[in-house]
Amino acid sequence: MQKKNSELIEAAGKKFAQFRELSREQSEAEAWETMLEGFPELQKQRMGPLLALHTLAEGFRAAVPYFKAVGMDMDVVDISNRGMDAVLEIQRFCPYLEVCTEYGFETPCHVICEMDMEASHRAFPEMKGEILCRQAFGCPVCIFKYQRPEKKDAGTGKPAHPET
């Protein structure tokens, strides 16, 4: 697990360095767009099988072992309600907090989390995402909310969450 965590940090370091370099060559907004090139397709490959599960909660819970393997501590809370399939992804540990300062960034949020969120939205336009809490801003956890219209049960045509 420690080896994978160091690989994650190394990959983040490369991402921060690339963003810093691109920001010197072009505007920050242009650098961000450049960094996003190809990222939605990668998100489709990574998240597509998980999001194909009946509910977001099922998909995100299936991702917990991956996050654990890279040294993160993730909880998933199903908040589906009122025809929305919705989930909170709670991250208790942010591995990017320390490495971002090495590359001159105050927080990792724009280069890592906001970019992941935007790539996910572009890959899955029916799904909305939002960052509700950030450890970088003094919160005890990072909380991400994802939602999409509720899927209907293929066999019955009824909502996936009968209580909604």
PDB file of C-alpha atoms in Angstrom:
ATOM      1  CA  MET A   1       0.000   0.000   0.000  1.00  0.00           C
ATOM      2  CA  GLN A   2       2.795   2.453   0.822  1.00  0.00           C
ATOM      3  CA  LYS A   3       4.373   1.906  -2.601  1.00  0.00           C
ATOM      4  CA  LYS A   4       1.106   2.703  -4.362  1.00  0.00           C
ATOM      5  CA  ASN A   5       0.652   5.780  -2.171  1.00  0.00           C
ATOM      6  CA  SER A   6       4.101   7.019  -3.203  1.00  0.00           C
ATOM      7  CA  GLU A   7       3.159   6.370  -6.851  1.00  0.00           C
ATOM      8  CA  LEU A   8       0.012   8.453  -6.336  1.00  0.00           C
ATOM      9  CA  ILE A   9       2.077  11.285  -4.833  1.00  0.00           C
ATOM     10  CA  GLU A  10       4.610  11.040  -7.656  1.00  0.00           C
ATOM     11  CA  ALA A  11       1.816  11.234 -10.254  1.00  0.00           C
ATOM     12  CA  ALA A  12       0.332  14.246  -8.450  1.00  0.00           C
ATOM     13  CA  GLY A  13       3.741  15.904  -8.397  1.00  0.00           C
ATOM     14  CA  LYS A  14       3.994  15.476 -12.157  1.00  0.00           C
ATOM     15  CA  LYS A  15       0.526  16.947 -12.561  1.00  0.00           C
ATOM     16  CA  PHE A  16       1.400  19.993 -10.424  1.00  0.00           C
ATOM     17  CA  ALA A  17       4.686  20.467 -12.315  1.00  0.00           C
ATOM     18  CA  GLN A  18       2.935  20.187 -15.693  1.00  0.00           C
ATOM     19  CA  PHE A  19       0.245  22.666 -14.666  1.00  0.00           C
ATOM     20  CA  ARG A  20       2.861  25.104 -13.354  1.00  0.00           C
ATOM     21  CA  GLU A  21       4.831  24.878 -16.619  1.00  0.00           C
ATOM     22  CA  LEU A  22       1.739  25.260 -18.808  1.00  0.00           C
ATOM     23  CA  SER A  23       0.606  28.250 -16.715  1.00  0.00           C
ATOM     24  CA  ARG A  24       3.915  29.976 -17.508  1.00  0.00           C
ATOM     25  CA  GLU A  25       3.387  29.425 -21.236  1.00  0.00           C
ATOM     26  CA  GLN A  26      -0.298  30.345 -21.412  1.00  0.00           C
ATOM     27  CA  SER A  27      -3.057  31.658 -19.180  1.00  0.00           C
ATOM     28  CA  GLU A  28      -4.077  29.560 -16.191  1.00  0.00           C
ATOM     29  CA  ALA A  29      -7.476  28.899 -17.802  1.00  0.00           C
ATOM     30  CA  GLU A  30      -5.811  27.702 -21.005  1.00  0.00           C
ATOM     31  CA  ALA A  31      -3.402  25.538 -18.992  1.00  0.00           C
ATOM     32  CA  TRP A  32      -6.351  23.983 -17.171  1.00  0.00           C
ATOM     33  CA  GLU A  33      -8.097  23.196 -20.462  1.00  0.00           C
ATOM     34  CA  THR A  34      -4.873  21.721 -21.850  1.00  0.00           C
ATOM     35  CA  MET A  35      -4.562  19.507 -18.782  1.00  0.00           C
ATOM     36  CA  LEU A  36      -8.155  18.340 -19.296  1.00  0.00           C
ATOM     37  CA  GLU A  37      -7.465  17.118 -22.835  1.00  0.00           C
ATOM     38  CA  GLY A  38      -8.081  13.367 -22.880  1.00  0.00           C
ATOM     39  CA  PHE A  39      -8.996  13.313 -19.185  1.00  0.00           C
ATOM     40  CA  PRO A  40     -12.770  12.851 -19.703  1.00  0.00           C
ATOM     41  CA  GLU A  41     -12.051   9.775 -21.847  1.00  0.00           C
ATOM     42  CA  LEU A  42      -9.821   8.415 -19.082  1.00  0.00           C
ATOM     43  CA  GLN A  43     -12.591   9.081 -16.534  1.00  0.00           C
ATOM     44  CA  LYS A  44     -15.017   7.155 -18.770  1.00  0.00           C
ATOM     45  CA  GLN A  45     -12.671   4.167 -18.741  1.00  0.00           C
ATOM     46  CA  ARG A  46     -12.096   4.346 -14.991  1.00  0.00           C
ATOM     47  CA  MET A  47     -15.574   5.228 -13.787  1.00  0.00           C
ATOM     48  CA  GLY A  48     -17.806   3.865 -16.550  1.00  0.00           C
ATOM     49  CA  PRO A  49     -18.059   0.309 -15.191  1.00  0.00           C
ATOM     50  CA  LEU A  50     -18.761   1.609 -11.679  1.00  0.00           C
ATOM     51  CA  LEU A  51     -21.378   4.097 -12.819  1.00  0.00           C
ATOM     52  CA  ALA A  52     -23.068   1.381 -14.874  1.00  0.00           C
ATOM     53  CA  LEU A  53     -24.077  -0.280 -11.608  1.00  0.00           C
ATOM     54  CA  HIS A  54     -27.671   0.365 -10.628  1.00  0.00           C
ATOM     55  CA  THR A  55     -26.982   3.168  -8.142  1.00  0.00           C
ATOM     56  CA  LEU A  56     -24.179   5.632  -7.550  1.00  0.00           C
ATOM     57  CA  ALA A  57     -23.824   4.250  -4.020  1.00  0.00           C
ATOM     58  CA  GLU A  58     -23.131   0.775  -5.426  1.00  0.00           C
ATOM     59  CA  GLY A  59     -20.589   2.177  -7.864  1.00  0.00           C
ATOM     60  CA  PHE A  60     -18.790   4.346  -5.345  1.00  0.00           C
ATOM     61  CA  ARG A  61     -18.720   1.570  -2.751  1.00  0.00           C
ATOM     62  CA  ALA A  62     -17.096  -0.662  -5.357  1.00  0.00           C
ATOM     63  CA  ALA A  63     -14.331   1.978  -5.645  1.00  0.00           C
ATOM     64  CA  VAL A  64     -13.516   1.968  -1.906  1.00  0.00           C
ATOM     65  CA  PRO A  65     -10.891  -0.832  -2.214  1.00  0.00           C
ATOM     66  CA  TYR A  66      -9.064   1.129  -4.927  1.00  0.00           C
ATOM     67  CA  PHE A  67      -8.915   4.252  -2.773  1.00  0.00           C
ATOM     68  CA  LYS A  68      -7.801   2.185   0.204  1.00  0.00           C
ATOM     69  CA  ALA A  69      -5.036   0.610  -1.894  1.00  0.00           C
ATOM     70  CA  VAL A  70      -3.630   4.060  -2.709  1.00  0.00           C
ATOM     71  CA  GLY A  71      -3.681   5.110   0.939  1.00  0.00           C
ATOM     72  CA  MET A  72      -6.965   7.013   1.076  1.00  0.00           C
ATOM     73  CA  ASP A  73      -9.769   6.469   3.585  1.00  0.00           C
ATOM     74  CA  MET A  74     -13.131   6.777   1.825  1.00  0.00           C
ATOM     75  CA  ASP A  75     -16.693   6.465   3.091  1.00  0.00           C
ATOM     76  CA  VAL A  76     -19.782   6.466   0.889  1.00  0.00           C
ATOM     77  CA  VAL A  77     -23.205   7.706   1.984  1.00  0.00           C
ATOM     78  CA  ASP A  78     -26.261   7.132  -0.189  1.00  0.00           C
ATOM     79  CA  ILE A  79     -28.318  10.343  -0.129  1.00  0.00           C
ATOM     80  CA  SER A  80     -30.707   9.402  -2.947  1.00  0.00           C
ATOM     81  CA  ASN A  81     -34.002  11.195  -2.663  1.00  0.00           C
ATOM     82  CA  ARG A  82     -36.794  12.779  -4.722  1.00  0.00           C
ATOM     83  CA  GLY A  83     -35.971  10.998  -7.970  1.00  0.00           C
ATOM     84  CA  MET A  84     -32.251  11.655  -7.686  1.00  0.00           C
ATOM     85  CA  ASP A  85     -29.623   8.953  -7.386  1.00  0.00           C
ATOM     86  CA  ALA A  86     -27.081  10.711  -5.173  1.00  0.00           C
ATOM     87  CA  VAL A  87     -24.064   9.933  -3.061  1.00  0.00           C
ATOM     88  CA  LEU A  88     -21.573  11.629  -0.780  1.00  0.00           C
ATOM     89  CA  GLU A  89     -17.961  10.544  -1.164  1.00  0.00           C
ATOM     90  CA  ILE A  90     -16.151  11.349   2.068  1.00  0.00           C
ATOM     91  CA  GLN A  91     -12.361  11.326   2.020  1.00  0.00           C
ATOM     92  CA  ARG A  92     -10.778  11.323   5.479  1.00  0.00           C
ATOM     93  CA  PHE A  93      -7.216  11.697   4.181  1.00  0.00           C
ATOM     94  CA  CYS A  94      -5.943  14.007   1.437  1.00  0.00           C
ATOM     95  CA  PRO A  95      -2.609  12.734   0.133  1.00  0.00           C
ATOM     96  CA  TYR A  96      -2.159  15.886  -1.941  1.00  0.00           C
ATOM     97  CA  LEU A  97      -2.046  18.488   0.845  1.00  0.00           C
ATOM     98  CA  GLU A  98       1.690  18.348   1.401  1.00  0.00           C
ATOM     99  CA  VAL A  99       2.879  17.723  -2.150  1.00  0.00           C
ATOM    100  CA  CYS A 100       1.035  20.740  -3.590  1.00  0.00           C
ATOM    101  CA  THR A 101       3.122  23.201  -1.566  1.00  0.00           C
ATOM    102  CA  GLU A 102       6.314  21.667  -2.968  1.00  0.00           C
ATOM    103  CA  TYR A 103       5.144  22.882  -6.382  1.00  0.00           C
ATOM    104  CA  GLY A 104       4.043  26.339  -5.244  1.00  0.00           C
ATOM    105  CA  PHE A 105       0.319  25.736  -4.858  1.00  0.00           C
ATOM    106  CA  GLU A 106      -1.554  26.791  -1.732  1.00  0.00           C
ATOM    107  CA  THR A 107      -4.073  23.969  -2.107  1.00  0.00           C
ATOM    108  CA  PRO A 108      -4.322  20.895  -4.348  1.00  0.00           C
ATOM    109  CA  CYS A 109      -8.000  21.485  -5.054  1.00  0.00           C
ATOM    110  CA  HIS A 110      -7.885  23.271  -8.425  1.00  0.00           C
ATOM    111  CA  VAL A 111      -5.255  21.041 -10.024  1.00  0.00           C
ATOM    112  CA  ILE A 112      -6.483  17.716  -8.614  1.00  0.00           C
ATOM    113  CA  CYS A 113     -10.068  17.658  -7.294  1.00  0.00           C
ATOM    114  CA  GLU A 114     -11.705  20.360  -9.407  1.00  0.00           C
ATOM    115  CA  MET A 115     -10.054  18.930 -12.516  1.00  0.00           C
ATOM    116  CA  ASP A 116     -11.284  15.407 -11.624  1.00  0.00           C
ATOM    117  CA  MET A 117     -14.778  16.806 -11.060  1.00  0.00           C
ATOM    118  CA  GLU A 118     -14.791  18.634 -14.408  1.00  0.00           C
ATOM    119  CA  ALA A 119     -13.450  15.598 -16.286  1.00  0.00           C
ATOM    120  CA  SER A 120     -16.171  13.461 -14.683  1.00  0.00           C
ATOM    121  CA  HIS A 121     -18.862  15.947 -15.685  1.00  0.00           C
ATOM    122  CA  ARG A 122     -17.592  16.029 -19.272  1.00  0.00           C
ATOM    123  CA  ALA A 123     -17.408  12.237 -19.381  1.00  0.00           C
ATOM    124  CA  PHE A 124     -20.860  11.787 -17.800  1.00  0.00           C
ATOM    125  CA  PRO A 125     -22.926  14.924 -18.561  1.00  0.00           C
ATOM    126  CA  GLU A 126     -25.991  13.458 -16.839  1.00  0.00           C
ATOM    127  CA  MET A 127     -24.082  13.411 -13.554  1.00  0.00           C
ATOM    128  CA  LYS A 128     -23.491  16.557 -11.513  1.00  0.00           C
ATOM    129  CA  GLY A 129     -20.700  16.833  -8.995  1.00  0.00           C
ATOM    130  CA  GLU A 130     -19.855  19.321  -6.297  1.00  0.00           C
ATOM    131  CA  ILE A 131     -17.147  19.698  -3.675  1.00  0.00           C
ATOM    132  CA  LEU A 132     -18.865  20.419  -0.356  1.00  0.00           C
ATOM    133  CA  CYS A 133     -15.916  20.339   2.097  1.00  0.00           C
ATOM    134  CA  ARG A 134     -12.157  20.564   1.651  1.00  0.00           C
ATOM    135  CA  GLN A 135      -9.446  19.632   4.099  1.00  0.00           C
ATOM    136  CA  ALA A 136      -7.294  22.264   2.412  1.00  0.00           C
ATOM    137  CA  PHE A 137      -9.723  24.891   3.753  1.00  0.00           C
ATOM    138  CA  GLY A 138      -9.668  23.561   7.315  1.00  0.00           C
ATOM    139  CA  CYS A 139     -12.447  20.970   7.187  1.00  0.00           C
ATOM    140  CA  PRO A 140     -11.856  17.603   8.858  1.00  0.00           C
ATOM    141  CA  VAL A 141     -12.700  15.732   5.625  1.00  0.00           C
ATOM    142  CA  CYS A 142     -13.215  16.330   1.932  1.00  0.00           C
ATOM    143  CA  ILE A 143     -16.794  15.705   0.818  1.00  0.00           C
ATOM    144  CA  PHE A 144     -17.819  15.310  -2.793  1.00  0.00           C
ATOM    145  CA  LYS A 145     -21.479  15.079  -3.823  1.00  0.00           C
ATOM    146  CA  TYR A 146     -22.514  13.362  -7.037  1.00  0.00           C
ATOM    147  CA  GLN A 147     -26.027  13.081  -8.393  1.00  0.00           C
ATOM    148  CA  ARG A 148     -27.863  11.983 -11.499  1.00  0.00           C
ATOM    149  CA  PRO A 149     -31.458  11.219 -12.385  1.00  0.00           C
ATOM    150  CA  GLU A 150     -32.548   7.979 -10.789  1.00  0.00           C
ATOM    151  CA  LYS A 151     -32.363   4.912 -13.017  1.00  0.00           C
ATOM    152  CA  LYS A 152     -35.508   2.869 -13.427  1.00  0.00           C
ATOM    153  CA  ASP A 153     -35.435  -0.855 -12.753  1.00  0.00           C
ATOM    154  CA  ALA A 154     -35.182  -2.507 -16.172  1.00  0.00           C
ATOM    155  CA  GLY A 155     -37.668  -5.228 -15.247  1.00  0.00           C
ATOM    156  CA  THR A 156     -40.338  -3.144 -13.547  1.00  0.00           C
ATOM    157  CA  GLY A 157     -39.811   0.403 -14.747  1.00  0.00           C
ATOM    158  CA  LYS A 158     -39.988   1.480 -11.093  1.00  0.00           C
ATOM    159  CA  PRO A 159     -37.376   3.684  -9.421  1.00  0.00           C
ATOM    160  CA  ALA A 160     -34.159   2.064  -8.201  1.00  0.00           C
ATOM    161  CA  HIS A 161     -34.843   3.513  -4.746  1.00  0.00           C
ATOM    162  CA  PRO A 162     -38.437   2.592  -3.886  1.00  0.00           C
ATOM    163  CA  GLU A 163     -38.399   4.924  -0.867  1.00  0.00           C
ATOM    164  CA  THR A 164     -38.027   8.007  -3.082  1.00  0.00           C
TER     165      THR A 164
END
